[in-house]
Amino acid sequence: LPSLIAAMRTRHRDPEFASRAAMVLKGLGPRRLRPVADYLDSVAEPLPLEVLVDVVASLEDRPLTYRLREVIDSLDTRRGSIGGFAGSDPYARVRGKAHLALARLGSRVAVGDLKLTLSDPSRGIDPDLLAAAGRIGTREELPDLLRAYGREDAWMRAKIREVFWQI
C-alpha cells in the first residue's frame, strides 16, 4: 500500500494510472484497506486524493466515511499548498465525492461546506456535490442552488434544476 500511494503521488497527473491504482486498491478488500484512511491527511495532490476518497467511500465503513469531513475541511488549506494546477478549484471532484459519500449515510456534518460551495462563484460545482445536495438538502439550501444556477452552463443548470425540484 505505501508504495502504491507513493507511485500515485509521483504520477499525480496521469488519470489512467490513477484509475488502475483505484481498481487495485478496491480489489484488496475492506480489511486490508483500512490503512488507506491514514493517507487522507498526507496526500495533497488532487487526483490521488480523489482516488483515496473514492476507495474510502466504497468501503461503506461509517467511521472511515466520517473521516471524510476532515478531508473536506482541509481542502482549502491544501489548495493553498499546491502549485501548478490550472482551474479555479482543483479539488472540486474530491469535494464532490466526499460530500456524496457522507450524504449516502444521511449525514449533514459537512453541510456548511456544501452551502459555501454552492454559493461561492470561485468554486466549481461537481455533479457528485449536486447529488449529495439532492440526498440531504433541505429548503435552506434552495437559495444557494439558485445562486449556483445563475453562474453555471446549460448542462449543469439542468442538473441543478433537477436537484432543486427533488428537494
Short mmCIF file of C-alpha atoms in Angstrom, two decimals:
data_model
loop_
_atom_site.label_atom_id
_atom_site.label_comp_id
_atom_site.label_asym_id
_atom_site.label_seq_id
_atom_site.Cartn_x
_atom_site.Cartn_y
_atom_site.Cartn_z
CA LEU A 1 0.00 0.00 0.00
CA PRO A 2 2.69 2.60 0.82
CA SER A 3 4.49 2.00 -2.47
CA LEU A 4 1.26 2.28 -4.48
CA ILE A 5 0.35 5.55 -2.76
CA ALA A 6 3.88 6.86 -3.40
CA ALA A 7 3.58 5.91 -7.09
CA MET A 8 0.20 7.66 -7.32
CA ARG A 9 1.72 10.80 -5.85
CA THR A 10 4.65 10.64 -8.25
CA ARG A 11 2.34 10.21 -11.26
CA HIS A 12 -0.34 12.56 -9.95
CA ARG A 13 -1.15 13.99 -13.37
CA ASP A 14 -1.78 10.60 -15.02
CA PRO A 15 -5.51 9.79 -14.89
CA GLU A 16 -5.07 6.36 -16.45
CA PHE A 17 -2.59 5.34 -13.77
CA ALA A 18 -4.91 6.70 -11.08
CA SER A 19 -7.85 4.66 -12.39
CA ARG A 20 -5.74 1.50 -12.47
CA ALA A 21 -4.50 2.19 -8.96
CA ALA A 22 -8.11 2.62 -7.81
CA MET A 23 -9.00 -0.78 -9.26
CA VAL A 24 -6.04 -2.38 -7.47
CA LEU A 25 -6.95 -0.70 -4.18
CA LYS A 26 -10.61 -1.71 -4.37
CA GLY A 27 -9.54 -5.28 -5.15
CA LEU A 28 -7.61 -5.55 -1.89
CA GLY A 29 -10.75 -5.87 0.21
CA PRO A 30 -12.06 -3.94 3.20
CA ARG A 31 -9.77 -5.37 5.88
CA ARG A 32 -6.58 -4.60 4.01
CA LEU A 33 -7.79 -1.13 3.00
CA ARG A 34 -8.39 0.33 6.45
CA PRO A 35 -4.88 1.89 6.47
CA VAL A 36 -5.87 3.96 3.40
CA ALA A 37 -7.53 6.40 5.79
CA ASP A 38 -4.10 7.22 7.26
CA TYR A 39 -3.07 8.70 3.90
CA LEU A 40 -6.06 11.04 3.67
CA ASP A 41 -4.16 13.63 5.70
CA SER A 42 -0.81 13.41 3.92
CA VAL A 43 -1.77 13.32 0.23
CA ALA A 44 -2.13 16.82 -1.21
CA GLU A 45 -2.35 16.14 -4.96
CA PRO A 46 -5.97 16.27 -6.20
CA LEU A 47 -6.08 13.13 -8.36
CA PRO A 48 -4.53 10.71 -5.84
CA LEU A 49 -6.67 12.23 -3.09
CA GLU A 50 -9.76 11.73 -5.24
CA VAL A 51 -8.85 8.04 -5.63
CA LEU A 52 -8.37 7.66 -1.88
CA VAL A 53 -11.71 9.33 -1.13
CA ASP A 54 -13.40 7.07 -3.67
CA VAL A 55 -11.82 3.99 -2.08
CA VAL A 56 -12.87 5.05 1.43
CA ALA A 57 -16.41 5.66 0.17
CA SER A 58 -16.53 2.21 -1.41
CA LEU A 59 -15.64 0.52 1.90
CA GLU A 60 -19.01 1.53 3.41
CA ASP A 61 -17.40 1.79 6.84
CA ARG A 62 -19.14 4.53 8.83
CA PRO A 63 -16.16 5.67 10.96
CA LEU A 64 -13.89 5.83 7.91
CA THR A 65 -16.50 7.66 5.88
CA TYR A 66 -16.94 10.22 8.65
CA ARG A 67 -13.20 10.97 8.37
CA LEU A 68 -14.03 12.50 5.00
CA ARG A 69 -15.40 15.50 6.86
CA GLU A 70 -11.85 16.28 7.97
CA VAL A 71 -10.75 15.98 4.35
CA ILE A 72 -13.44 18.43 3.26
CA ASP A 73 -12.43 20.87 5.99
CA SER A 74 -8.77 20.70 4.90
CA LEU A 75 -9.30 21.22 1.16
CA ASP A 76 -8.94 24.99 1.29
CA THR A 77 -5.63 24.64 3.14
CA ARG A 78 -4.42 22.03 0.67
CA ARG A 79 -5.44 24.25 -2.22
CA GLY A 80 -3.07 26.93 -0.97
CA SER A 81 -0.21 24.47 -0.56
CA ILE A 82 -0.18 23.05 -4.11
CA GLY A 83 1.12 24.79 -7.18
CA GLY A 84 0.85 24.37 -10.92
CA PHE A 85 -2.78 23.24 -11.13
CA ALA A 86 -4.94 25.10 -13.62
CA GLY A 87 -8.57 25.97 -12.99
CA SER A 88 -10.48 27.57 -10.23
CA ASP A 89 -10.79 24.64 -7.81
CA PRO A 90 -8.57 21.59 -8.37
CA TYR A 91 -10.34 19.82 -5.50
CA ALA A 92 -13.90 20.11 -6.87
CA ARG A 93 -14.13 16.38 -7.65
CA VAL A 94 -12.60 15.42 -4.30
CA ARG A 95 -15.07 17.68 -2.52
CA GLY A 96 -17.99 16.25 -4.50
CA LYS A 97 -17.06 12.62 -3.87
CA ALA A 98 -16.54 13.23 -0.15
CA HIS A 99 -19.89 15.02 0.19
CA LEU A 100 -21.69 12.26 -1.71
CA ALA A 101 -20.14 9.56 0.50
CA LEU A 102 -21.34 11.39 3.61
CA ALA A 103 -24.76 12.03 2.08
CA ARG A 104 -25.18 8.32 1.35
CA LEU A 105 -25.01 7.82 5.11
CA GLY A 106 -27.65 10.53 5.53
CA SER A 107 -25.12 12.76 7.28
CA ARG A 108 -25.27 16.54 7.26
CA VAL A 109 -21.98 17.01 9.15
CA ALA A 110 -20.42 18.94 6.27
CA VAL A 111 -23.49 20.88 5.18
CA GLY A 112 -21.75 24.19 5.94
CA ASP A 113 -19.12 23.48 3.29
CA LEU A 114 -21.83 22.27 0.90
CA LYS A 115 -23.71 25.56 1.25
CA LEU A 116 -20.50 27.57 0.90
CA THR A 117 -19.50 25.68 -2.25
CA LEU A 118 -22.91 26.18 -3.83
CA SER A 119 -22.91 29.92 -3.12
CA ASP A 120 -19.24 30.70 -3.87
CA PRO A 121 -18.70 31.67 -7.54
CA SER A 122 -14.98 30.84 -7.39
CA ARG A 123 -15.63 27.16 -6.61
CA GLY A 124 -16.57 24.61 -9.22
CA ILE A 125 -19.68 22.53 -8.70
CA ASP A 126 -19.23 18.83 -9.27
CA PRO A 127 -22.18 16.58 -10.23
CA ASP A 128 -21.45 14.45 -7.15
CA LEU A 129 -21.83 17.56 -4.99
CA LEU A 130 -25.25 18.15 -6.55
CA ALA A 131 -26.21 14.53 -5.92
CA ALA A 132 -25.23 15.00 -2.28
CA ALA A 133 -27.37 18.14 -2.08
CA GLY A 134 -30.26 16.17 -3.55
CA ARG A 135 -29.90 13.48 -0.87
CA ILE A 136 -29.53 15.67 2.22
CA GLY A 137 -30.68 19.09 1.07
CA THR A 138 -33.46 21.00 2.77
CA ARG A 139 -35.26 24.21 1.96
CA GLU A 140 -32.33 26.09 3.47
CA GLU A 141 -30.14 25.07 0.52
CA LEU A 142 -32.58 26.27 -2.15
CA PRO A 143 -31.26 29.89 -2.28
CA ASP A 144 -27.72 28.53 -2.68
CA LEU A 145 -28.86 26.33 -5.55
CA LEU A 146 -30.43 29.37 -7.20
CA ARG A 147 -27.13 31.26 -6.92
CA ALA A 148 -25.29 28.33 -8.47
CA TYR A 149 -27.90 28.12 -11.23
CA GLY A 150 -27.15 31.69 -12.28
CA ARG A 151 -23.47 31.09 -12.95
CA GLU A 152 -23.38 27.60 -14.50
CA ASP A 153 -23.63 26.34 -18.07
CA ALA A 154 -26.78 24.82 -19.60
CA TRP A 155 -25.95 21.19 -18.74
CA MET A 156 -25.24 21.97 -15.11
CA ARG A 157 -28.32 24.20 -14.92
CA ALA A 158 -30.45 21.21 -15.90
CA LYS A 159 -28.85 19.16 -13.10
CA ILE A 160 -29.34 21.98 -10.59
CA ARG A 161 -33.00 22.27 -11.65
CA GLU A 162 -33.49 18.52 -11.02
CA VAL A 163 -31.96 18.79 -7.55
CA PHE A 164 -33.99 21.90 -6.77
CA TRP A 165 -37.27 20.11 -7.54
CA GLN A 166 -36.07 16.98 -5.77
CA ILE A 167 -35.62 18.96 -2.56
#
